[in-house]
Short mmCIF file of N, CA and C in Angstrom, two decimals:
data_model
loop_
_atom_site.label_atom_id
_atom_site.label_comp_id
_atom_site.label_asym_id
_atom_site.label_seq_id
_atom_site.Cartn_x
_atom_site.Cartn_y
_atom_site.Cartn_z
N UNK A 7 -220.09 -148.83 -12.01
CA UNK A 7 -220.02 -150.25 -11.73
C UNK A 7 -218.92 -150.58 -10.73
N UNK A 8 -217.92 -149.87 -10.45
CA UNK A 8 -217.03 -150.22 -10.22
C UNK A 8 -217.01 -149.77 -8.88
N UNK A 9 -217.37 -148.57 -8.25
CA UNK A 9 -218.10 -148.15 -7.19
C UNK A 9 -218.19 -149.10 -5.97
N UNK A 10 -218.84 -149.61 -6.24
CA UNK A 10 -219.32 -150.64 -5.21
C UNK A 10 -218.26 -151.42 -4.76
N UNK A 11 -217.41 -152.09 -5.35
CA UNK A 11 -216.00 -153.18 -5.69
C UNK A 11 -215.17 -152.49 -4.78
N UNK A 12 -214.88 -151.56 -5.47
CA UNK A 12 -213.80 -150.09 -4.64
C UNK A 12 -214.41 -149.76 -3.54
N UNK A 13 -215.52 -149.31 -3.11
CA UNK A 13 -215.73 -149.16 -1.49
C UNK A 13 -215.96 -149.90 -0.45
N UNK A 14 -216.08 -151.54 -1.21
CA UNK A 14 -216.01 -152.75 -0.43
C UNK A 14 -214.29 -152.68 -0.01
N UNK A 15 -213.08 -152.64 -0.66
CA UNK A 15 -211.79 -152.74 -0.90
C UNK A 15 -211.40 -152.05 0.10
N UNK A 16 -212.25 -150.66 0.09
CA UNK A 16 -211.41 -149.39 0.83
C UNK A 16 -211.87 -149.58 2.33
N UNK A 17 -212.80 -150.05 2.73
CA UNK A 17 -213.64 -150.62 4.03
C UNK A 17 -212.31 -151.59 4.09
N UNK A 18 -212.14 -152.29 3.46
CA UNK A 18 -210.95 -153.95 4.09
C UNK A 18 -209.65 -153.12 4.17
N UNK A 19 -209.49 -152.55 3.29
CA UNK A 19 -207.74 -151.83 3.67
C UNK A 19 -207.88 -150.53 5.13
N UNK A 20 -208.94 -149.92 5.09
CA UNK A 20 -209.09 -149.21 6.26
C UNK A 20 -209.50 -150.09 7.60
N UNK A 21 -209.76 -151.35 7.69
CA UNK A 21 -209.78 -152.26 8.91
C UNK A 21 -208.52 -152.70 9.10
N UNK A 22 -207.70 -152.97 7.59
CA UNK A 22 -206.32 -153.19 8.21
C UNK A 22 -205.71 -152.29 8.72
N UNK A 23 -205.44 -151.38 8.63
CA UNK A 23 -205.03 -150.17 8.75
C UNK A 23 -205.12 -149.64 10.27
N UNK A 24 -206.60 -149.84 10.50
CA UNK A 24 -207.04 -149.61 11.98
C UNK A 24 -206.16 -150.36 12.70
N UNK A 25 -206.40 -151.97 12.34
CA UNK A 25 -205.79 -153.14 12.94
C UNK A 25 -204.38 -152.90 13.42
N UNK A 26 -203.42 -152.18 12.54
CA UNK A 26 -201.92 -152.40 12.05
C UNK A 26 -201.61 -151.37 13.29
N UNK A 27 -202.37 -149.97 13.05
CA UNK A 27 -202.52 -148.79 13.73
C UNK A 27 -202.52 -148.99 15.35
N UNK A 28 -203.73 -150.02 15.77
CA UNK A 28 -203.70 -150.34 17.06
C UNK A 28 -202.65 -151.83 17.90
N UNK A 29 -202.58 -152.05 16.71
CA UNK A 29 -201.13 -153.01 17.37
C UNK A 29 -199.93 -152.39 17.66
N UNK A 30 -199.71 -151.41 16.90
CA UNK A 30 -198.44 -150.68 17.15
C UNK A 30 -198.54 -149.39 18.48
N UNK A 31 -200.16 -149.57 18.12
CA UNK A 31 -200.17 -148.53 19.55
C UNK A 31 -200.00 -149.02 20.95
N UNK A 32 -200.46 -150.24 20.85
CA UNK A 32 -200.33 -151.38 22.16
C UNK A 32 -198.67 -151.94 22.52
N UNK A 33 -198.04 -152.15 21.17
CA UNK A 33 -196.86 -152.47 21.54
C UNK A 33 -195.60 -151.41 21.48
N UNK A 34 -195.86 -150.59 20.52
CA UNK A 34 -194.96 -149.34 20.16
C UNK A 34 -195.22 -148.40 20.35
N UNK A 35 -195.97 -147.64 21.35
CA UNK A 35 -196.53 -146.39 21.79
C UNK A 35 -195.87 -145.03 20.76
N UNK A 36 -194.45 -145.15 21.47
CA UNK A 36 -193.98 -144.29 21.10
C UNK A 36 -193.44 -144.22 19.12
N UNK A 37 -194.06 -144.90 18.57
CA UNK A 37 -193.74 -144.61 17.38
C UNK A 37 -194.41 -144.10 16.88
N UNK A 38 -195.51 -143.81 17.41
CA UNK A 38 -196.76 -142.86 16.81
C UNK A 38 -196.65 -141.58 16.93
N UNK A 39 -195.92 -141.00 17.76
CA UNK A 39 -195.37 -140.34 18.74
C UNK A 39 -195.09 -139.74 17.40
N UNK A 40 -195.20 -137.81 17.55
CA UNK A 40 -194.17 -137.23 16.74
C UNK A 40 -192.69 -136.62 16.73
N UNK A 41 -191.86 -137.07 15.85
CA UNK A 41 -190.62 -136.69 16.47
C UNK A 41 -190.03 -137.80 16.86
N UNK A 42 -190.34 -138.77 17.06
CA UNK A 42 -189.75 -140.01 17.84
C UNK A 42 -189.21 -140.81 16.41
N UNK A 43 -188.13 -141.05 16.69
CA UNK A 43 -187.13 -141.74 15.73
C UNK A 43 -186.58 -143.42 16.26
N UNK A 44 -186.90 -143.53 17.41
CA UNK A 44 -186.22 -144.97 17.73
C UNK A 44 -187.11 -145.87 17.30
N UNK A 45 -186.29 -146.82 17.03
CA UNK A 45 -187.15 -148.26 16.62
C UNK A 45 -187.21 -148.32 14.82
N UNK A 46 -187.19 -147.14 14.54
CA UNK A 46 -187.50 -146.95 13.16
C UNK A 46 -187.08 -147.74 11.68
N UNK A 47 -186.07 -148.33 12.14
CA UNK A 47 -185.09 -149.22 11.78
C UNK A 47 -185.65 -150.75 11.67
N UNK A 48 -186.05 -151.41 13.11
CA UNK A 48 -186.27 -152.47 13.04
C UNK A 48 -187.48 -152.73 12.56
N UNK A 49 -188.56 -151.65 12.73
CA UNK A 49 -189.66 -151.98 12.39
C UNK A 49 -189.69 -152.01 10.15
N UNK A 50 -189.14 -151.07 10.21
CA UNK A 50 -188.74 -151.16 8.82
C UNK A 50 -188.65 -152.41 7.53
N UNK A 51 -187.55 -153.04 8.64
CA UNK A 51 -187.09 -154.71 8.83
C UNK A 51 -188.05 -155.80 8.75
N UNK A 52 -188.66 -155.45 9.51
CA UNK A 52 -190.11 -156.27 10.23
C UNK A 52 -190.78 -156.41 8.90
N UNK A 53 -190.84 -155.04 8.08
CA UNK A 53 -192.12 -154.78 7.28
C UNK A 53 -191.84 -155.40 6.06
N UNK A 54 -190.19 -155.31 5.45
CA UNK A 54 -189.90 -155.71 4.65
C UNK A 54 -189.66 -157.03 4.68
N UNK A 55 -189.91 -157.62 5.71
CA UNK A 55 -189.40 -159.12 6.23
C UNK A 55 -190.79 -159.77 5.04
N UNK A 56 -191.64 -158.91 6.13
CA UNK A 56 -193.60 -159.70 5.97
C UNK A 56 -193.82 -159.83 4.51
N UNK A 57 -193.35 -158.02 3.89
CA UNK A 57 -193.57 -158.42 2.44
C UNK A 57 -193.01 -159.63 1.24
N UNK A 58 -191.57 -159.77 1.99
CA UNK A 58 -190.91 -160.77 1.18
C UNK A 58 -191.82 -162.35 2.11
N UNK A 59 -192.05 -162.29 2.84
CA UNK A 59 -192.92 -163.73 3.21
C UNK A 59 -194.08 -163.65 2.22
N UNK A 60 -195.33 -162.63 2.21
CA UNK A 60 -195.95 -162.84 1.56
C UNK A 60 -196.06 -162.55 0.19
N UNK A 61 -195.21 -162.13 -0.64
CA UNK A 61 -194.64 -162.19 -2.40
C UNK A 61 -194.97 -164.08 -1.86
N UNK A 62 -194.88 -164.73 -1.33
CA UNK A 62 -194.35 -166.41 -1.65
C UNK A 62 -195.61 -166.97 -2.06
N UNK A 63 -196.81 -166.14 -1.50
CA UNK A 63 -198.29 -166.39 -2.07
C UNK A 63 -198.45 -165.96 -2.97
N UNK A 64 -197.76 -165.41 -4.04
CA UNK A 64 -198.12 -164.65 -4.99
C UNK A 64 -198.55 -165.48 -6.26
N UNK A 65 -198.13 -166.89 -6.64
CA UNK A 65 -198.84 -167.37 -7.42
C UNK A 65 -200.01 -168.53 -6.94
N UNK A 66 -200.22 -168.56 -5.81
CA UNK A 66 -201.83 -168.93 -5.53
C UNK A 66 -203.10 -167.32 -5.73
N UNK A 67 -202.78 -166.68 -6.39
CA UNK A 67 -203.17 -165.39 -6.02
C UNK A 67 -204.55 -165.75 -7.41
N UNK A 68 -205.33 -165.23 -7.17
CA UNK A 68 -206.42 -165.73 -8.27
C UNK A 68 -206.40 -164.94 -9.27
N UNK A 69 -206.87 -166.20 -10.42
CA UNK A 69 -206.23 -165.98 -12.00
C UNK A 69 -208.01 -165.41 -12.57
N UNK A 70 -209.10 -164.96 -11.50
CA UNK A 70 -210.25 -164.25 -12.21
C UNK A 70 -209.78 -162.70 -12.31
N UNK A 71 -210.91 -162.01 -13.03
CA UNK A 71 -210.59 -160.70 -13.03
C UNK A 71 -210.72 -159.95 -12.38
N UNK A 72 -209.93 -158.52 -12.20
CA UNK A 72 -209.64 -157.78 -10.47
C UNK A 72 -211.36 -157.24 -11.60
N UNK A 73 -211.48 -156.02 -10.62
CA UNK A 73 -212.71 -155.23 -10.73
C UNK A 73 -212.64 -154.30 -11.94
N UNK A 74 -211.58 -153.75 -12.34
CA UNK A 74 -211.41 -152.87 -13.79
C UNK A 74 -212.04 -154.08 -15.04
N UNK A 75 -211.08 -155.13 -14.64
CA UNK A 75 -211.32 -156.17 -16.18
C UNK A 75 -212.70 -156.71 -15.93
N UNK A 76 -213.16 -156.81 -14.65
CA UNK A 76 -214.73 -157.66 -14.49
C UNK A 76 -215.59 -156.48 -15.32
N UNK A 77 -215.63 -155.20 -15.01
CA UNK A 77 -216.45 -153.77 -15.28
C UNK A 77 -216.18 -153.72 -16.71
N UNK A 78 -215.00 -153.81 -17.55
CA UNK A 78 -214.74 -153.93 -18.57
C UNK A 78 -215.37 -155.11 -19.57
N UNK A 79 -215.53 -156.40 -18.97
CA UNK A 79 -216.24 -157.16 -19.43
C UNK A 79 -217.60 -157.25 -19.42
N UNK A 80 -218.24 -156.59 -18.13
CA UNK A 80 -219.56 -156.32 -18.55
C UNK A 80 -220.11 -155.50 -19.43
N UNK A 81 -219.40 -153.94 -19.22
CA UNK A 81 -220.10 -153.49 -19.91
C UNK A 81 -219.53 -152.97 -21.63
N UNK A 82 -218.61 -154.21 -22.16
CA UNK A 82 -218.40 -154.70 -22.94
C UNK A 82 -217.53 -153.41 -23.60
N UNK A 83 -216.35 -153.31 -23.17
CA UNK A 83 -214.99 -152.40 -23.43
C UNK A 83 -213.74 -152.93 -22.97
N UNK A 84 -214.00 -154.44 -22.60
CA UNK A 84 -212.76 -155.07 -22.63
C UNK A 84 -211.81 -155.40 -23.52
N UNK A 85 -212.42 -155.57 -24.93
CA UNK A 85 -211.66 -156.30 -26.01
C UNK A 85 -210.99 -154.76 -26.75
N UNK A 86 -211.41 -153.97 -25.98
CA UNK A 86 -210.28 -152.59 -26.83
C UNK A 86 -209.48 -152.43 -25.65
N UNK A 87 -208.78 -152.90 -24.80
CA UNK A 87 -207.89 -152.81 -24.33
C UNK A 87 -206.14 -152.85 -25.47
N UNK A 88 -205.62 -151.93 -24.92
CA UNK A 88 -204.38 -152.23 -25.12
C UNK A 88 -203.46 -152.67 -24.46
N UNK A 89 -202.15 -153.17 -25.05
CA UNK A 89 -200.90 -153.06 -23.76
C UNK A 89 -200.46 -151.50 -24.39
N UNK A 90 -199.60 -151.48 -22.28
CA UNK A 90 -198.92 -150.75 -22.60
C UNK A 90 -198.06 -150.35 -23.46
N UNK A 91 -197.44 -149.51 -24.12
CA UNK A 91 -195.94 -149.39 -24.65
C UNK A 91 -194.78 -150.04 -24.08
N UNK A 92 -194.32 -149.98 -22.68
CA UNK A 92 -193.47 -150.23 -22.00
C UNK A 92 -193.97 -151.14 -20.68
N UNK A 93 -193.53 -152.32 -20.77
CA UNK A 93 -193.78 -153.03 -19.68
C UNK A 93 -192.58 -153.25 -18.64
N UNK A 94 -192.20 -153.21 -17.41
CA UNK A 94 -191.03 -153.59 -17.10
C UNK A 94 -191.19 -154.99 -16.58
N UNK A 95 -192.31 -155.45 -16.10
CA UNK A 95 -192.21 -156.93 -15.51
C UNK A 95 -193.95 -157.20 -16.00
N UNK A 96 -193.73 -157.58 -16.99
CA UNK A 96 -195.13 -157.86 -17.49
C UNK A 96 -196.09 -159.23 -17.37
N UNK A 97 -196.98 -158.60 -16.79
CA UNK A 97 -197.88 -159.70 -16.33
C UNK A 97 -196.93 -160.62 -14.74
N UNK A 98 -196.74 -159.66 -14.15
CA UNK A 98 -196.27 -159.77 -12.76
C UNK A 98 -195.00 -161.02 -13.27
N UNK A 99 -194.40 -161.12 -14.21
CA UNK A 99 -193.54 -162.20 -14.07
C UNK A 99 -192.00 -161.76 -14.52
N UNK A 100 -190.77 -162.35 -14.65
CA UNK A 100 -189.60 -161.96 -15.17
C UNK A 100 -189.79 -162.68 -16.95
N UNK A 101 -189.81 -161.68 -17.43
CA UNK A 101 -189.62 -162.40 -19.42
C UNK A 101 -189.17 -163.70 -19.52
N UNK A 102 -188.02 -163.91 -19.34
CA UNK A 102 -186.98 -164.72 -19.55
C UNK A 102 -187.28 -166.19 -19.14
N UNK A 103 -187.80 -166.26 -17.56
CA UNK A 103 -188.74 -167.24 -16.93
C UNK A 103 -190.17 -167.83 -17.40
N UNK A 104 -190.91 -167.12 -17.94
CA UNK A 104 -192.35 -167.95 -18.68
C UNK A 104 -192.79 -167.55 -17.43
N UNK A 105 -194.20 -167.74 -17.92
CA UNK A 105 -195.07 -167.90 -16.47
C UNK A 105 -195.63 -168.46 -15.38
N UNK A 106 -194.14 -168.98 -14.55
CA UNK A 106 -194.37 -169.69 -13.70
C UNK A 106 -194.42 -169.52 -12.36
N UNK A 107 -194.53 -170.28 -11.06
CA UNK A 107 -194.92 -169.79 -9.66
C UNK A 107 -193.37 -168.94 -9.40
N UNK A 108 -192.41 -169.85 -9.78
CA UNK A 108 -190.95 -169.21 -9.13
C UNK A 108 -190.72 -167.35 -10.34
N UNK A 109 -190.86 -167.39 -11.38
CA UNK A 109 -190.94 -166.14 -11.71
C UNK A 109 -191.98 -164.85 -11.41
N UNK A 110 -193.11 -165.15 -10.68
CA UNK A 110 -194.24 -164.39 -10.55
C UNK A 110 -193.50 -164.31 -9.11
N UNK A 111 -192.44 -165.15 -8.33
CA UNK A 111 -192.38 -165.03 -7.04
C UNK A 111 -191.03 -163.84 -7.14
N UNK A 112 -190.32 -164.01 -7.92
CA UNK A 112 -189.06 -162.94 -8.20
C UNK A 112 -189.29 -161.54 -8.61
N UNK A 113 -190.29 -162.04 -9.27
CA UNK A 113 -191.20 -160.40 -9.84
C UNK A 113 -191.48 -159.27 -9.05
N UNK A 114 -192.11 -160.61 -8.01
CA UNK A 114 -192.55 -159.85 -6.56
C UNK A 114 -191.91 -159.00 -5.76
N UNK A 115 -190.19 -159.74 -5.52
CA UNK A 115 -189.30 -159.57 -5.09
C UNK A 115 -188.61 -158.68 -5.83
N UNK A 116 -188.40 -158.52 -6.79
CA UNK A 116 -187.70 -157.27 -7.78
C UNK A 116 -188.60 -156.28 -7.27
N UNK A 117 -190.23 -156.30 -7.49
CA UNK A 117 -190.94 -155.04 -6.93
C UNK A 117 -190.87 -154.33 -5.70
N UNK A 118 -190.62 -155.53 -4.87
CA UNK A 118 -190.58 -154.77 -3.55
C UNK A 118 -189.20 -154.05 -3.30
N UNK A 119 -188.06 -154.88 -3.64
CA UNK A 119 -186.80 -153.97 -3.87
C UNK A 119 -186.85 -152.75 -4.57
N UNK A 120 -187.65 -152.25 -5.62
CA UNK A 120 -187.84 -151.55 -6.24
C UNK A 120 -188.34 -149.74 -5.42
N UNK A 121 -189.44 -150.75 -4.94
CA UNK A 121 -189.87 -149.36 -3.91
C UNK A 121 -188.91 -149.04 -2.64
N UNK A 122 -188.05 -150.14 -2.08
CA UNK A 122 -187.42 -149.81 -1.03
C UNK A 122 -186.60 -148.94 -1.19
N UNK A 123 -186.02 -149.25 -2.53
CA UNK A 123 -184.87 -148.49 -3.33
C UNK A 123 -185.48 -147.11 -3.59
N UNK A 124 -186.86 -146.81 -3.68
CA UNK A 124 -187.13 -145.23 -3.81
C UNK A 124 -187.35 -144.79 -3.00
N UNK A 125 -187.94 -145.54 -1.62
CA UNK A 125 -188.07 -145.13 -0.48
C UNK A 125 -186.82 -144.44 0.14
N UNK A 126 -185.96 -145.55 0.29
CA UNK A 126 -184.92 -145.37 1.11
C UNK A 126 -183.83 -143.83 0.02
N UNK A 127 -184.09 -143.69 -1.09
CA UNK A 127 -183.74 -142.59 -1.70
C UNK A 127 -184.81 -141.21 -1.86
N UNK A 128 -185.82 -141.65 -1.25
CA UNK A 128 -186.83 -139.99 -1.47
C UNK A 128 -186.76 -139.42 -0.05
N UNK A 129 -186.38 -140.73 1.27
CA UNK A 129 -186.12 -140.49 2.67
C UNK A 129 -184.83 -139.33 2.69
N UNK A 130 -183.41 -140.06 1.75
CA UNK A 130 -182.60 -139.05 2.58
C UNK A 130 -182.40 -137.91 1.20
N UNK A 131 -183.44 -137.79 0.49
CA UNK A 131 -183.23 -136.29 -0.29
C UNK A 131 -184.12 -135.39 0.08
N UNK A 132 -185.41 -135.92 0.80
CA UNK A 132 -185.89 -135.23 2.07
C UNK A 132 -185.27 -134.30 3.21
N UNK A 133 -184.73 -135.66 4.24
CA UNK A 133 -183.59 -134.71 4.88
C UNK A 133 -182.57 -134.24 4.77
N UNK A 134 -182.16 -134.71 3.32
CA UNK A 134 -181.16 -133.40 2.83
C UNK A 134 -181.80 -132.08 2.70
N UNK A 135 -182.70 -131.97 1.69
CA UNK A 135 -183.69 -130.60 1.59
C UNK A 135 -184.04 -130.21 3.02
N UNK A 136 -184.53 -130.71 3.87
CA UNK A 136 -184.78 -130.70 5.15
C UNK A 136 -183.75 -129.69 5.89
N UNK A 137 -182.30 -130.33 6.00
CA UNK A 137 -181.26 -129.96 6.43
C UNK A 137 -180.97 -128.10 5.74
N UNK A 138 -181.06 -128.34 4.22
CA UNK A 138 -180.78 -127.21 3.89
C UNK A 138 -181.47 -126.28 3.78
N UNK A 139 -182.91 -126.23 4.03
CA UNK A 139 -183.72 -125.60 4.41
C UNK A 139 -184.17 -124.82 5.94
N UNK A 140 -183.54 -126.11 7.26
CA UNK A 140 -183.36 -125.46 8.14
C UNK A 140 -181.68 -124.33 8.38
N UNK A 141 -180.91 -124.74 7.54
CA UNK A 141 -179.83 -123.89 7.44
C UNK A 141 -178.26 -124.65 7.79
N UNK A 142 -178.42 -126.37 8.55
CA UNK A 142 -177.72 -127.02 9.28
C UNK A 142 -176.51 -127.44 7.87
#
């Protein structure tokens, strides 16, 4: 059931993708480029800019069900759902806040800090391993 949902999804994220791909090729040639390190920084910036703009849509974001809970409701294996054990920001919001636009919007913002924070730490234990692997 779910099939269909998911390869409609993967068609829209692979047009963005194309999209994102050929803008940067038009304006940033060389970042496609292998080996090429300049710019790397600002564009970074750029990206994390967009995401914190759009977290601000995050509670117009629609309250129907994604495609797991629609598939689940049809073919009637929704109501044995569990929660998890461990939630850290449950139901996209901060606890403490209730469920409102400004906590679903911080949520957002805790998440994206979240990954930057592993990013920017799996980047330089990379080129550490990197480093000590080439011998430098």
């Amino acid at each position: 059931f779910m099939l269909g949902v998911h390869a409609l999804i993967g068609i829209g994220e692979a047009l963005i993708t194309i999209a994102a791909l050929a803008f940067i090729a038009r304006t940033r040639p060389t970042l496609l480029e292998t080996g090429q390190e300049n710019g790397r920084g600002s564009w970074a910036i750029i990206g994390l800019i967009v995401a914190l703009l759009v977290v601000l849509l995050a509670p117009f974001a629609s309250g129907h069900p994604d495609g797991l809970e629609w598939t689940a409701g049809l073919i009637g294996f929704g109501d044995s759902a569990q929660d998890a054990p461990f939630q850290f920001l449950p139901d996209y919001t901060i606890p403490f806040l209730g469920e409102t636009g400004l906590s679903t919007i911080l949520a957002g913002i805790v998440g994206i800090l979240a990954v930057v924070a592993v990013i920017i730490s799996l980047t330089k234990l990379l080129k550490r391993s990197g480093r000590m692997m080439s011998g430098e």
